[in-house]
């Protein structure tokens, strides 16, 4: 049967391929995995993640706490099931001992149960809130931010400093967008403001015309919870419809990231955003990081690059504290949750759920040296994922989502 | 031309990226669109002559190869232009909104509408009123007879494919100020194009024209009124039309 | 004999390869179900991921929201998928060729959009997680044997269908629909039944999928997924039994294995497709057969 013959050839082929690529296991070295996205719409952030991590390792001679590091990079293409498969590949084939990443929330959620069963030490970039809240994963640490960790302080700033009273929120129609807006709305309304309109366009909508046409203009500002290039496209279209002067845009942590900013023009000037990072932060570690990154790649590092650079610093500090003994997973997790590290984003430490507590910066877009930058105009220190709410109270409510907490002040 | 061509979205995207590069040298958008369109047209012609021609009526082969080329183009764009979305500047004099009858319209979008109508009319005239158009239609309707009468069908098909590709490429550049160039643009545009053509009816230019209006209106208003059903609304008109009229609204062939 | 080889696979290789093997087999069932429509029925479908997705989601929802066991969950999932296939078949079969293709695409996109937006049911972009495998088959090797058994069974059933009188009628409608109608065959009915049958096996692959990943996300219902399945069938050779399996292996290996070594594996996949079309336009299996025959006849 030709049926058999084909399968046989194929099976032998696979066996042959397998023996051609034996697993390298060098004694004494440490195997680190990076789960990122290098193809598809999230690729630009993912590529930055790799660049910054490689830079950190190079600056430290590829050695952390006295052990040589072997880096294995996985590309999930932004597809959650693929992310999980690639993580399995990194663990089962390349035998990684720790993983930095993944990039996107859905991938983190997809890999959650595998991380638990494989007990994989994970330093995440992804913002999935519940992984450090109601369903905390004991092997999971996050040095970046939850979705709402940056939007809540911004709401405070809008209400108290910018004196806004009525606002609109708009974000991509995904969990990340919902979580950001819910957090923003809660803090804004607790400070006396009202969110009178919310819009959640589909993630891949090509044109924001319909949404702009419905936008209320009798408001003080609009909060943009977009990710990737959507924030930039929305702003441009807002400009084209003549709305940018009427309704002041303020942005979440990914709306005007350095990666997007470098392709924008004057329409971005003066826009206030909040994030746990800015390339303009003035501490010695960051200045060194930014100038080296810019020298190599000719653009400023943003959210994603800073994410892996920070996670690498956390990894480094933790390893040093446990004398490089990454094999002791329990000690690693215990240490990482009690450690304090100075990084490019400022000082960081972690709460009992594994989420970072650190500075959140309010930034304004300005022109410097002929390019657009996010200048830091205000710092909220020691911000946790719960903002000023008590953790026990916070966790009693269901996770931030489209309708939780409910939007009580919407006007039609 | 009855070719299942799934590369079209990728050609649009490639056009947009070409536009980004061309605009660095030639700062005029319309000129860039022309040049970019020409470049893509040439690529399209090459592709048709060297690869698609060999497939004849092998529809599955066409699907496979056009999708394969689409993958290749997408990855090439990622390699050359990187993963970030790249904006294309709106021409200066069209940047301000226009006030008409008390409503505000972005000037550039109005310009694109005008251009689209113009192109549609030109294409229609080309196909219906010129000798070239007549020869093309003859070649599609009955290839053997047309050949027997001396019409160089193969060369004409290459020209048509070239024209289609050129329009896609130019479209990418003209759409640039609205859409920008970004990875994934190809898979965003392709379903839209396919829906419009199928709904309007394969083989009818007028059908494509009408189809795009219908889809545009239904989608835009539908999304505003019922945002939860966005994807349903996009496909609903097509499903309804095909279910009741398999040729599409003005189609010449049972698709 | 091939079954023996596949059964020996996990003994020879490590966990990662065994898992890869499971994934290839799952995708092979998916591709084979598409082949029923495409290869034997002449009906190109670009929306088959819908059945994989619906069955996976139903199984997940039944487990998470109703707390029912796997057997009942599988039953309900497959029943739901079959009902959906029957309904979609009614709509899609109003056209053939390109119209059929677009209708299947449209219907599956509708489902895909619904999975994303009906957040209260599907948790939208977060996907559904916290699922379990039947019989607690969490280990790579035992699960692989489970998948192998189900795959072998699925292919066997599909082969029987094709060899049966109904299958012969199906092939007839593919080649000569008008003549078949003239001979008194109910062309539409043959196609509709095949559509439902193909949907059923698509649903089976969906169950295997959700058991393997313990997670389901709307992206599994996407056009990209349907297209991958269709491409696997065309590349392997539609209208043959082995074609979809070979095609599935090619696509999966490139996606999962090669992608670790070659960054631009998408482009490589594209080139592989172009290569196949130029040198083996009927697909790999018939093409290799042809070349083999030419080779052996020369010698």
Coordinates of C-alpha atoms in Angstrom, one line a residue, chain A residues 21-329:
Chain A
X21 CA 19.6 18.0 16.5
X22 CA 20.5 16.6 19.9
X23 CA 19.6 18.6 23.0
X24 CA 22.6 20.6 24.2
X25 CA 23.0 20.3 27.9
X26 CA 26.0 22.1 29.2
X27 CA 26.8 21.6 32.8
X28 CA 26.9 24.8 34.8
X29 CA 25.0 26.9 32.3
X30 CA 21.5 28.2 32.8
X31 CA 18.8 27.9 30.2
X32 CA 16.5 30.8 29.8
X33 CA 13.5 31.0 27.5
X34 CA 11.9 34.1 25.9
X35 CA 8.3 33.7 24.8
X36 CA 7.6 36.5 22.4
X37 CA 5.8 37.3 19.2
X38 CA 7.9 37.8 16.0
X39 CA 5.3 37.5 13.3
X40 CA 1.9 39.0 12.9
X41 CA 0.4 42.3 14.2
X42 CA 2.1 42.1 17.6
X43 CA 5.5 41.6 16.1
X44 CA 7.0 45.0 16.7
X45 CA 6.6 44.8 20.5
X46 CA 7.9 41.2 20.4
X47 CA 11.0 42.1 18.5
X48 CA 11.8 44.8 21.0
X49 CA 11.4 42.3 23.8
X50 CA 14.1 40.2 22.2
X51 CA 16.4 43.1 21.5
X52 CA 16.4 44.5 25.0
X53 CA 16.9 41.1 26.6
X54 CA 19.8 40.3 24.3
X55 CA 21.3 43.7 25.2
X56 CA 21.0 43.0 28.9
X57 CA 22.7 39.7 28.6
X58 CA 25.4 41.2 26.4
X59 CA 26.1 43.9 28.9
X60 CA 26.5 41.2 31.5
X61 CA 28.7 39.0 29.4
X62 CA 25.9 36.5 29.1
X63 CA 26.4 35.6 32.7
X64 CA 24.0 36.0 35.6
X65 CA 25.1 35.2 39.1
X66 CA 28.1 33.5 37.9
X67 CA 26.4 31.1 35.5
X68 CA 26.4 31.3 31.7
X69 CA 23.1 31.9 30.1
X70 CA 21.8 30.1 27.1
X71 CA 18.8 31.9 25.6
X72 CA 16.0 30.1 23.7
X73 CA 13.5 32.3 21.9
X74 CA 10.0 31.1 21.0
X75 CA 7.6 32.8 18.6
X76 CA 3.9 32.4 19.3
X77 CA 2.7 34.6 16.4
X78 CA 0.2 36.1 18.8
X79 CA -1.9 33.0 18.8
X80 CA -2.5 31.7 22.3
X81 CA -2.6 28.0 21.5
X82 CA 0.7 28.5 19.6
X83 CA 2.1 30.2 22.6
X84 CA 1.3 27.3 24.8
X85 CA 2.7 24.8 22.3
X86 CA 5.9 26.9 22.0
X87 CA 6.2 27.1 25.8
X88 CA 5.9 23.3 26.0
X89 CA 8.6 23.1 23.3
X90 CA 10.9 25.3 25.2
X91 CA 10.4 23.3 28.4
X92 CA 10.4 19.8 26.9
X93 CA 12.9 20.1 24.1
X94 CA 15.2 22.9 25.2
X95 CA 14.8 22.3 28.9
X96 CA 14.5 25.9 29.9
X97 CA 14.6 26.7 33.6
X98 CA 12.9 30.0 33.6
X99 CA 10.8 31.9 31.0
X100 CA 10.5 35.6 30.3
X101 CA 7.2 36.5 28.7
X102 CA 4.7 35.9 27.2
X103 CA 3.8 39.1 25.6
X104 CA 0.0 39.1 25.4
X105 CA -2.7 38.4 27.9
X106 CA -4.4 35.7 26.1
X107 CA -1.2 33.7 25.7
X108 CA -0.6 34.0 29.4
X109 CA -4.0 32.7 30.2
X110 CA -3.6 29.9 27.7
X111 CA -0.3 28.8 29.3
X112 CA -1.5 29.2 32.9
X113 CA -2.2 25.6 33.7
X114 CA 0.9 24.4 31.9
X115 CA 3.1 26.8 34.0
X116 CA 1.5 25.3 37.1
X117 CA 2.0 21.7 36.1
X118 CA 5.5 22.2 34.8
X119 CA 6.4 24.5 37.7
X120 CA 8.0 26.9 35.3
X121 CA 9.5 30.0 36.8
X122 CA 7.8 32.8 34.8
X123 CA 8.6 36.5 34.6
X124 CA 5.8 37.8 32.6
X125 CA 5.3 40.8 30.3
X126 CA 1.6 40.1 29.8
X127 CA -1.0 42.0 31.8
X128 CA -3.6 39.3 32.6
X129 CA -5.0 40.6 36.0
X130 CA -6.4 37.5 37.5
X131 CA -3.1 35.6 37.3
X132 CA -1.9 37.7 40.2
X133 CA -5.3 38.3 41.8
X134 CA -8.1 35.9 42.1
X135 CA -6.4 32.9 40.6
X136 CA -2.8 33.5 41.5
X137 CA -0.3 31.3 39.9
X138 CA 2.5 30.4 42.4
X139 CA 5.2 30.3 39.7
X140 CA 4.2 33.6 38.0
X141 CA 5.8 37.0 38.6
X142 CA 5.1 40.1 36.7
X143 CA 7.5 43.1 36.6
X144 CA 5.5 45.2 34.2
X145 CA 1.9 46.1 35.3
X146 CA -1.6 44.7 35.4
X147 CA -3.9 46.3 32.8
X148 CA -5.4 48.7 35.3
X149 CA -2.3 49.4 37.4
X150 CA -1.4 52.4 35.1
X151 CA -4.9 53.5 34.2
X152 CA -6.1 54.0 37.8
X153 CA -3.4 56.6 38.7
X154 CA -4.1 58.4 35.4
X155 CA -7.8 58.7 36.4
X156 CA -6.6 60.2 39.6
X157 CA -4.5 62.7 37.7
X158 CA -7.3 63.6 35.3
X159 CA -9.7 64.3 38.1
X160 CA -7.5 66.0 40.5
X161 CA -4.8 67.7 38.5
X162 CA -6.4 68.2 35.0
X163 CA -9.7 68.9 36.7
X164 CA -11.7 66.9 34.2
X165 CA -15.3 66.2 35.2
X166 CA -16.8 64.3 32.2
X167 CA -15.0 61.8 30.2
X168 CA -15.4 59.1 27.5
X169 CA -13.5 55.8 27.5
X170 CA -12.6 53.9 24.4
X171 CA -10.5 50.8 24.1
X172 CA -10.1 47.7 21.9
X173 CA -12.8 45.2 22.6
X174 CA -10.5 42.7 24.4
X175 CA -10.0 41.8 28.1
X176 CA -7.0 44.2 28.3
X177 CA -9.1 47.1 27.1
X178 CA -12.0 46.3 29.3
X179 CA -9.8 45.9 32.4
X180 CA -8.0 49.3 31.8
X181 CA -11.3 51.2 31.3
X182 CA -13.0 49.6 34.3
X183 CA -10.1 50.6 36.5
X184 CA -10.0 54.1 35.0
X185 CA -13.7 54.5 35.4
X186 CA -13.8 53.4 39.0
X187 CA -11.1 55.7 40.2
X188 CA -12.3 58.6 38.1
X189 CA -15.8 58.3 39.5
X190 CA -14.6 57.8 43.1
X191 CA -12.9 61.1 42.7
X192 CA -16.1 62.8 41.7
X193 CA -15.9 62.5 37.9
X194 CA -18.4 60.9 35.5
X195 CA -17.7 58.5 32.6
X196 CA -20.5 59.3 30.3
X197 CA -19.7 57.2 27.3
X198 CA -17.7 54.0 26.6
X199 CA -16.9 52.4 23.3
X200 CA -15.1 49.2 22.5
X201 CA -14.4 48.9 18.8
X202 CA -13.3 45.4 17.6
X203 CA -9.5 44.9 17.7
X204 CA -9.1 44.8 14.0
X205 CA -11.5 47.4 12.8
X206 CA -9.8 49.3 10.0
X207 CA -11.6 52.5 10.4
X208 CA -12.8 54.5 13.5
X209 CA -15.1 56.7 11.5
X210 CA -18.3 55.3 13.0
X211 CA -17.0 55.7 16.5
X212 CA -15.7 59.2 16.0
X213 CA -19.1 60.1 14.6
X214 CA -20.8 59.0 17.8
X215 CA -18.3 60.6 20.1
X216 CA -19.9 63.1 22.5
X217 CA -18.2 66.5 22.3
X218 CA -19.6 67.9 25.5
X219 CA -16.9 66.2 27.6
X220 CA -13.5 67.2 28.9
X221 CA -11.5 64.3 27.7
X222 CA -11.3 60.8 26.2
X223 CA -9.3 58.0 27.7
X224 CA -7.6 55.8 25.0
X225 CA -7.0 52.2 26.1
X226 CA -5.7 51.0 22.8
X227 CA -2.8 48.7 22.2
X228 CA -0.4 48.5 19.3
X229 CA -1.0 50.7 16.4
X230 CA -4.7 51.3 17.1
X231 CA -4.1 54.3 19.4
X232 CA -2.0 56.0 16.8
X233 CA -4.6 55.3 14.1
X234 CA -7.4 56.6 16.3
X235 CA -5.6 59.8 17.1
X236 CA -4.9 60.5 13.4
X237 CA -8.5 60.0 12.5
X238 CA -9.6 62.1 15.4
X239 CA -7.4 64.8 14.0
X240 CA -8.9 64.4 10.5
X241 CA -12.4 64.7 11.9
X242 CA -11.4 67.9 13.7
X243 CA -12.1 66.5 17.1
X244 CA -8.6 66.6 18.7
X245 CA -9.0 70.2 19.8
X246 CA -12.5 69.6 21.2
X247 CA -12.0 66.5 23.3
X248 CA -8.6 66.1 25.0
X249 CA -7.2 62.7 24.6
X250 CA -5.3 61.0 27.4
X251 CA -3.7 57.6 26.9
X252 CA -3.1 54.3 28.7
X253 CA 0.2 52.6 28.9
X254 CA 0.3 51.3 25.4
X255 CA -1.5 54.0 23.5
X256 CA 1.5 56.3 22.9
X257 CA 4.3 54.0 23.4
X258 CA 7.8 55.1 22.1
X259 CA 7.4 52.5 19.4
X260 CA 4.3 54.1 18.0
X261 CA 5.4 57.7 18.9
X262 CA 8.3 57.6 16.5
X263 CA 5.9 57.4 13.6
X264 CA 3.6 60.2 14.7
X265 CA 3.6 63.9 14.1
X266 CA 2.6 67.1 15.7
X267 CA -0.9 65.8 16.4
X268 CA 0.6 63.9 19.4
X269 CA 2.2 66.9 21.1
X270 CA 0.9 67.6 24.6
X271 CA -0.9 64.4 25.0
X272 CA -0.8 63.0 28.5
X273 CA -0.4 59.3 29.1
X274 CA 0.5 57.1 32.0
X275 CA 2.9 54.1 32.1
X276 CA 5.3 52.3 34.3
X277 CA 8.1 53.4 32.0
X278 CA 9.3 56.2 29.8
X279 CA 12.5 56.5 27.9
X280 CA 12.9 59.8 29.6
X281 CA 13.1 58.6 33.1
X282 CA 16.2 60.1 34.7
X283 CA 18.0 57.4 36.6
X284 CA 21.5 56.2 35.8
X285 CA 20.4 52.7 34.9
X286 CA 17.8 53.9 32.4
X287 CA 20.0 56.5 30.9
X288 CA 22.6 53.8 30.2
X289 CA 20.0 51.5 28.8
X290 CA 18.4 54.1 26.6
X291 CA 21.6 55.4 25.1
X292 CA 22.9 51.9 24.4
X293 CA 19.6 50.8 22.8
X294 CA 19.4 53.9 20.7
X295 CA 23.0 53.5 19.5
X296 CA 22.3 50.0 18.4
X297 CA 18.8 50.3 16.9
X298 CA 18.4 54.0 16.2
X299 CA 15.1 54.4 18.2
X300 CA 14.1 54.8 21.8
X301 CA 13.1 51.8 23.8
X302 CA 9.5 51.6 24.8
X303 CA 7.2 49.5 26.9
X304 CA 8.2 46.1 25.5
X305 CA 11.9 46.6 25.4
X306 CA 11.8 48.0 29.0
X307 CA 9.7 45.1 30.0
X308 CA 12.3 42.4 29.3
X309 CA 15.2 44.6 30.4
X310 CA 13.4 45.0 33.8
X311 CA 12.5 41.3 34.1
X312 CA 16.1 40.5 33.3
X313 CA 17.3 42.8 36.1
X314 CA 14.8 41.1 38.5
X315 CA 16.0 37.7 37.4
X316 CA 19.6 38.8 37.9
X317 CA 19.0 40.2 41.4
X318 CA 17.1 37.1 42.5
X319 CA 19.7 34.7 41.2
X320 CA 22.4 36.6 43.0
X321 CA 20.4 36.4 46.2
X322 CA 20.1 32.6 45.9
X323 CA 23.7 32.3 44.7
X324 CA 22.8 31.2 41.2
X325 CA 20.9 28.2 42.3
X326 CA 18.1 28.4 39.9
X327 CA 17.4 24.7 40.4
X328 CA 15.9 25.5 43.7
X329 CA 12.6 26.7 42.4

